[in-house]
Backbone as CSV, one residue per row, in Angstrom:
resi,resn,N_x,N_y,N_z,CA_x,CA_y,CA_z,C_x,C_y,C_z
1,UNK,0.846,-1.180,0.000,0.000,0.000,0.000,0.889,1.239,0.000
2,UNK,0.593,2.177,-0.874,1.370,3.408,-0.997,0.820,4.482,-0.073
3,UNK,1.716,5.253,0.549,1.293,6.351,1.408,1.260,7.625,0.582
4,UNK,0.188,8.369,0.705,0.051,9.632,-0.027,1.058,10.646,0.500
5,UNK,1.644,11.479,-0.387,2.631,12.459,0.045,2.111,13.412,1.113
6,UNK,0.813,13.736,1.086,0.278,14.694,2.051,0.188,14.093,3.447
7,UNK,0.381,12.770,3.581,0.340,12.169,4.911,1.726,12.147,5.552
8,UNK,2.721,12.640,4.844,4.080,12.673,5.350,4.244,13.792,6.361
9,UNK,4.945,13.476,7.444,5.224,14.495,8.449,6.224,15.486,7.877
10,UNK,5.935,16.762,8.059,6.810,17.827,7.580,6.675,19.038,8.481
11,UNK,7.578,19.981,8.326,7.481,21.222,9.078,6.347,22.039,8.479
12,UNK,5.414,22.452,9.342,4.181,23.070,8.885,3.974,24.408,9.589
13,UNK,3.563,25.401,8.822,3.125,26.670,9.385,1.621,26.578,9.589
14,UNK,1.183,26.522,10.844,-0.248,26.460,11.094,-0.939,27.738,10.656
15,UNK,-0.208,28.837,10.658,-0.790,30.106,10.207,-1.196,30.006,8.736
16,UNK,-0.355,29.377,7.914,-0.680,29.228,6.491,-1.939,28.384,6.296
17,UNK,-2.014,27.277,7.034,-3.190,26.419,6.917,-4.414,27.152,7.437
18,UNK,-4.273,27.833,8.573,-5.402,28.565,9.161,-5.921,29.629,8.201
19,UNK,-5.038,30.308,7.485,-5.473,31.325,6.517,-6.339,30.707,5.431
20,UNK,-5.962,29.519,4.947,-6.772,28.832,3.931,-8.138,28.449,4.489
21,UNK,-8.140,27.873,5.674,-9.391,27.420,6.292,-10.315,28.605,6.555
22,UNK,-9.780,29.669,7.120,-10.587,30.853,7.418,-11.079,31.510,6.128
23,UNK,-10.234,31.554,5.106,-10.654,32.120,3.817,-11.853,31.394,3.248
24,UNK,-11.844,30.067,3.297,-12.991,29.285,2.805,-14.229,29.548,3.659
25,UNK,-14.051,29.597,4.973,-15.192,29.809,5.868,-15.807,31.189,5.663
26,UNK,-14.988,32.185,5.405,-15.509,33.544,5.199,-16.441,33.612,3.998
27,UNK,-16.212,32.773,2.992,-17.063,32.777,1.802,-18.441,32.180,2.086
28,UNK,-18.564,31.371,3.146,-19.832,30.699,3.450,-20.541,31.249,4.676
29,UNK,-19.847,31.991,5.504,-20.365,32.394,6.804,-20.855,33.832,6.789
30,UNK,-21.997,34.087,7.408,-22.595,35.419,7.438,-21.844,36.345,8.395
31,UNK,-21.447,35.837,9.555,-20.766,36.650,10.568,-19.315,36.921,10.208
32,UNK,-18.633,37.615,11.089,-17.223,37.925,10.842,-16.320,36.853,11.456
33,UNK,-15.202,36.611,10.790,-14.199,35.680,11.292,-12.873,36.423,11.317
34,UNK,-12.298,36.533,12.496,-11.015,37.207,12.673,-9.936,36.142,12.886
35,UNK,-8.785,36.333,12.257,-7.673,35.404,12.417,-6.465,36.161,12.929
36,UNK,-5.874,35.648,13.994,-4.622,36.170,14.538,-3.685,34.982,14.671
37,UNK,-2.519,35.055,14.046,-1.598,33.921,14.071,-0.157,34.391,14.147
38,UNK,0.650,33.590,14.825,2.082,33.876,14.858,2.779,33.021,13.799
39,UNK,4.089,33.078,13.753,4.821,32.360,12.705,5.496,31.091,13.217
40,UNK,5.033,30.549,14.343,5.647,29.329,14.852,5.285,28.132,13.967
41,UNK,6.109,27.116,14.065,5.982,25.938,13.203,5.802,24.684,14.044
42,UNK,5.141,23.678,13.453,5.005,22.367,14.085,5.459,21.308,13.086
43,UNK,5.770,20.128,13.604,6.039,18.975,12.745,4.723,18.229,12.644
44,UNK,4.218,18.051,11.423,2.931,17.387,11.333,2.531,17.008,9.935
45,UNK,1.343,16.488,9.858,0.725,16.080,8.599,-0.257,17.179,8.205
46,UNK,0.087,17.978,7.207,-0.722,19.148,6.860,-2.186,18.842,6.579
47,UNK,-2.466,17.767,5.877,-3.847,17.446,5.521,-4.680,17.136,6.767
48,UNK,-4.115,16.398,7.702,-4.830,16.067,8.941,-5.061,17.322,9.782
49,UNK,-4.062,18.179,9.842,-4.185,19.422,10.610,-5.244,20.321,9.984
50,UNK,-5.245,20.423,8.663,-6.229,21.256,7.980,-7.651,20.745,8.236
51,UNK,-7.826,19.439,8.199,-9.154,18.861,8.450,-9.629,19.203,9.862
52,UNK,-8.735,19.101,10.837,-9.088,19.424,12.221,-9.474,20.893,12.347
53,UNK,-8.714,21.766,11.710,-9.040,23.200,11.744,-10.398,23.458,11.098
54,UNK,-10.659,22.819,9.960,-11.946,22.979,9.280,-13.095,22.558,10.182
55,UNK,-12.923,21.461,10.905,-13.976,20.987,11.789,-14.259,22.003,12.892
56,UNK,-13.224,22.573,13.458,-13.412,23.544,14.538,-14.058,24.833,14.042
57,UNK,-13.567,25.356,12.934,-14.139,26.589,12.385,-15.571,26.331,11.910
58,UNK,-15.803,25.194,11.273,-17.151,24.845,10.818,-18.137,24.736,11.968
59,UNK,-17.707,24.127,13.080,-18.587,24.036,14.245,-18.931,25.413,14.779
60,UNK,-17.956,26.299,14.862,-18.220,27.647,15.366,-19.233,28.351,14.462
61,UNK,-19.082,28.200,13.164,-20.025,28.814,12.218,-21.428,28.230,12.394
62,UNK,-21.507,26.936,12.676,-22.794,26.262,12.826,-23.482,26.635,14.140
63,UNK,-22.721,26.712,15.228,-23.325,26.912,16.540,-23.447,28.374,16.943
64,UNK,-22.817,29.262,16.212,-22.946,30.702,16.482,-23.086,31.420,15.146
65,UNK,-24.158,31.132,14.397,-24.255,31.574,13.009,-24.281,33.088,12.784
66,UNK,-24.654,33.863,13.778,-24.742,35.308,13.577,-23.657,36.088,14.303
67,UNK,-22.856,35.428,15.092,-21.870,36.123,15.902,-20.498,36.155,15.274
68,UNK,-19.609,36.849,15.938,-18.215,36.905,15.486,-17.490,35.646,15.948
69,UNK,-16.528,35.231,15.144,-15.690,34.083,15.474,-14.250,34.555,15.465
70,UNK,-13.510,34.170,16.492,-12.091,34.516,16.567,-11.270,33.245,16.470
71,UNK,-10.369,33.205,15.498,-9.491,32.068,15.285,-8.085,32.542,15.603
72,UNK,-7.387,31.772,16.425,-6.021,32.187,16.764,-5.081,30.995,16.751
73,UNK,-3.853,31.284,16.440,-2.775,30.304,16.526,-1.578,31.014,17.111
74,UNK,-1.172,30.570,18.288,-0.007,31.146,18.962,0.748,30.037,19.672
75,UNK,2.035,29.954,19.411,2.922,29.017,20.118,2.368,27.592,20.161
76,UNK,1.846,27.123,19.036,1.357,25.751,18.937,-0.077,25.545,19.375
77,UNK,-0.754,26.603,19.832,-2.141,26.482,20.287,-3.064,27.079,19.220
78,UNK,-3.929,26.244,18.672,-4.933,26.672,17.701,-6.265,26.700,18.427
79,UNK,-6.928,27.858,18.459,-8.188,27.993,19.187,-9.226,28.698,18.330
80,UNK,-10.461,28.253,18.467,-11.589,28.890,17.808,-12.556,29.294,18.907
81,UNK,-12.863,30.581,18.937,-13.769,31.117,19.956,-14.987,31.699,19.267
82,UNK,-16.165,31.282,19.728,-17.398,31.838,19.181,-18.131,32.599,20.275
83,UNK,-19.220,33.218,19.899,-20.053,33.951,20.859,-21.461,33.364,20.872
84,UNK,-21.523,32.044,20.781,-22.792,31.334,20.781,-23.248,30.999,22.194
85,UNK,-24.065,29.942,22.321,-24.658,29.601,23.615,-23.677,28.994,24.621
86,UNK,-22.494,28.636,24.183,-21.529,28.011,25.091,-21.758,26.513,25.214
87,UNK,-20.995,25.906,26.106,-21.011,24.456,26.295,-21.717,24.122,27.606
88,UNK,-22.475,23.045,27.599,-23.086,22.558,28.832,-22.037,21.759,29.596
89,UNK,-21.965,21.963,30.891,-20.946,21.293,31.716,-20.988,19.780,31.550
90,UNK,-22.168,19.196,31.430,-22.294,17.745,31.272,-21.739,17.253,29.941
91,UNK,-21.702,18.132,28.942,-21.221,17.738,27.621,-19.701,17.780,27.500
92,UNK,-19.050,18.678,28.211,-17.617,18.925,28.019,-16.776,17.652,28.078
93,UNK,-16.968,16.749,29.055,-16.126,15.547,29.097,-16.299,14.624,27.896
94,UNK,-17.384,14.793,27.149,-17.694,13.874,26.045,-17.538,14.506,24.659
95,UNK,-17.246,15.796,24.586,-17.235,16.504,23.299,-16.342,15.857,22.249
96,UNK,-15.235,15.276,22.660,-14.280,14.710,21.702,-14.480,13.211,21.493
97,UNK,-15.568,12.652,22.045,-15.896,11.234,21.844,-16.550,11.053,20.477
98,UNK,-16.259,9.924,19.833,-16.871,9.623,18.536,-18.386,9.546,18.666
99,UNK,-19.075,10.164,17.734,-20.530,10.162,17.604,-21.266,10.875,18.737
100,UNK,-20.550,11.573,19.613,-21.235,12.271,20.697,-21.922,13.516,20.160
101,UNK,-23.191,13.676,20.506,-23.961,14.868,20.141,-24.705,15.329,21.373
102,UNK,-24.522,16.558,21.746,-25.250,17.136,22.868,-26.745,17.053,22.584
103,UNK,-27.528,16.767,23.595,-28.975,16.682,23.426,-29.509,17.981,22.825
104,UNK,-28.991,19.109,23.282,-29.493,20.403,22.795,-29.083,20.705,21.360
105,UNK,-28.146,19.949,20.811,-27.658,20.224,19.460,-28.019,19.126,18.460
106,UNK,-28.827,18.183,18.843,-29.159,17.071,17.937,-30.013,17.489,16.763
107,UNK,-30.627,18.654,16.836,-31.418,19.132,15.701,-30.534,19.774,14.627
108,UNK,-29.279,20.051,14.952,-28.335,20.644,13.989,-27.741,19.528,13.128
109,UNK,-27.288,19.870,11.920,-26.666,18.844,11.086,-25.334,18.384,11.671
110,UNK,-24.960,17.167,11.365,-23.669,16.630,11.792,-23.814,15.210,12.301
111,UNK,-22.673,14.535,12.386,-22.665,13.129,12.792,-22.045,12.907,14.153
112,UNK,-21.454,13.926,14.744,-20.766,13.742,16.007,-19.350,13.232,15.835
113,UNK,-18.804,13.345,14.640,-17.428,12.888,14.394,-16.410,14.031,14.329
114,UNK,-16.844,15.252,14.095,-15.913,16.359,13.858,-14.891,16.558,14.955
115,UNK,-15.337,16.637,16.205,-14.388,16.873,17.293,-13.565,15.632,17.618
116,UNK,-14.096,14.439,17.340,-13.279,13.238,17.552,-12.144,13.186,16.525
117,UNK,-12.370,13.725,15.333,-11.299,13.820,14.327,-10.239,14.800,14.808
118,UNK,-10.657,15.898,15.430,-9.701,16.865,15.988,-8.840,16.168,17.043
119,UNK,-9.469,15.400,17.932,-8.717,14.707,18.983,-7.766,13.672,18.395
120,UNK,-8.217,12.930,17.408,-7.349,11.927,16.769,-6.120,12.587,16.163
121,UNK,-6.330,13.735,15.504,-5.203,14.452,14.907,-4.244,14.916,15.996
122,UNK,-4.775,15.484,17.076,-3.914,15.961,18.166,-3.132,14.798,18.777
123,UNK,-3.798,13.681,19.019,-3.126,12.500,19.566,-2.017,12.024,18.638
124,UNK,-2.305,11.965,17.354,-1.329,11.529,16.355,-0.068,12.385,16.376
125,UNK,-0.232,13.673,16.672,0.885,14.613,16.664,1.478,14.865,18.057
126,UNK,1.061,14.086,19.055,1.586,14.265,20.407,1.046,15.501,21.101
127,UNK,-0.137,15.926,20.697,-0.736,17.134,21.264,-1.919,16.829,22.156
128,UNK,-2.732,17.843,22.387,-3.899,17.704,23.252,-5.020,18.605,22.744
129,UNK,-6.215,18.395,23.273,-7.390,19.190,22.904,-7.937,19.874,24.144
130,UNK,-8.747,20.906,23.929,-9.391,21.599,25.049,-10.723,22.174,24.594
131,UNK,-11.604,22.369,25.553,-12.910,22.982,25.297,-13.381,23.625,26.591
132,UNK,-13.742,24.883,26.519,-14.239,25.578,27.699,-15.136,26.739,27.282
133,UNK,-15.911,27.220,28.223,-16.736,28.399,27.993,-15.935,29.661,28.271
134,UNK,-16.284,30.704,27.559,-15.753,32.039,27.824,-16.850,32.800,28.553
135,UNK,-16.461,33.760,29.384,-17.441,34.473,30.201,-17.311,35.976,30.073
136,UNK,-18.439,36.647,30.224,-18.475,38.108,30.293,-18.040,38.533,31.698
137,UNK,-17.749,39.820,31.883,-17.359,40.293,33.222,-18.399,39.989,34.307
138,UNK,-19.682,39.905,33.917,-20.718,39.613,34.920,-20.832,38.118,35.228
139,UNK,-20.001,37.293,34.567,-19.986,35.854,34.818,-20.850,35.037,33.887
140,UNK,-21.669,35.675,33.071,-22.520,34.922,32.149,-21.686,34.369,30.991
141,UNK,-22.159,33.289,30.411,-21.441,32.622,29.323,-21.496,33.478,28.062
142,UNK,-20.346,33.598,27.417,-20.232,34.345,26.162,-19.538,33.475,25.118
143,UNK,-20.096,32.301,24.864,-19.563,31.428,23.827,-18.549,30.429,24.351
144,UNK,-17.991,29.698,23.406,-17.052,28.626,23.718,-15.703,28.882,23.063
145,UNK,-14.685,28.262,23.621,-13.328,28.274,23.049,-12.900,26.813,22.974
146,UNK,-12.668,26.341,21.753,-12.332,24.933,21.529,-11.120,24.887,20.613
147,UNK,-10.211,23.962,20.865,-9.037,23.877,20.007,-8.098,22.748,20.366
148,UNK,-6.878,22.901,19.898,-5.841,21.899,20.137,-4.494,22.572,20.303
149,UNK,-3.590,21.837,20.932,-2.212,22.285,21.091,-1.294,21.214,20.537
150,UNK,-0.335,21.636,19.724,0.657,20.719,19.153,2.050,21.167,19.570
151,UNK,2.969,20.204,19.724,4.338,20.596,20.058,4.956,21.400,18.905
152,UNK,5.722,22.394,19.262,6.410,23.208,18.249,7.539,22.401,17.619
153,UNK,7.856,22.743,16.375,8.980,22.118,15.680,10.277,22.574,16.346
154,UNK,11.252,21.691,16.389,12.558,22.045,16.946,13.189,23.139,16.101
155,UNK,13.770,24.131,16.750,14.406,25.210,15.971,15.704,24.711,15.358
156,UNK,15.969,25.248,14.193,17.155,24.801,13.451,18.372,25.574,13.865
């Protein structure tokens, strides 16, 4: 069996991939999407990383369709923050499980595989995933922040 060239581990600029993903999302999404990225590099499989980023940005667009979305990549941490309803505490431990769908979100399209693909990619690259709510100064929920962290590439 032959391995596709895009599955080869290489030095990757997550900022470059994030720009492509955000550019595609901006063409389909009504709200605004802001991208802030640094120039750090990771060792990884670009196609797998791009798919994980697409899943995260796509979820933010789906669950907060009218709000602003902030996408950031800094020091190996890729995060997508929306201003939607946030995450239910009971759901957080299961968000990255295969086929998991929150009861409140079962009416939305999807199979429950998107975040499990993000976790698989992070695991494959020796990284980790995270999901938490963001809060306003008064303590009320102001959307979710979901993403992954990958080890940085060794400097040359």
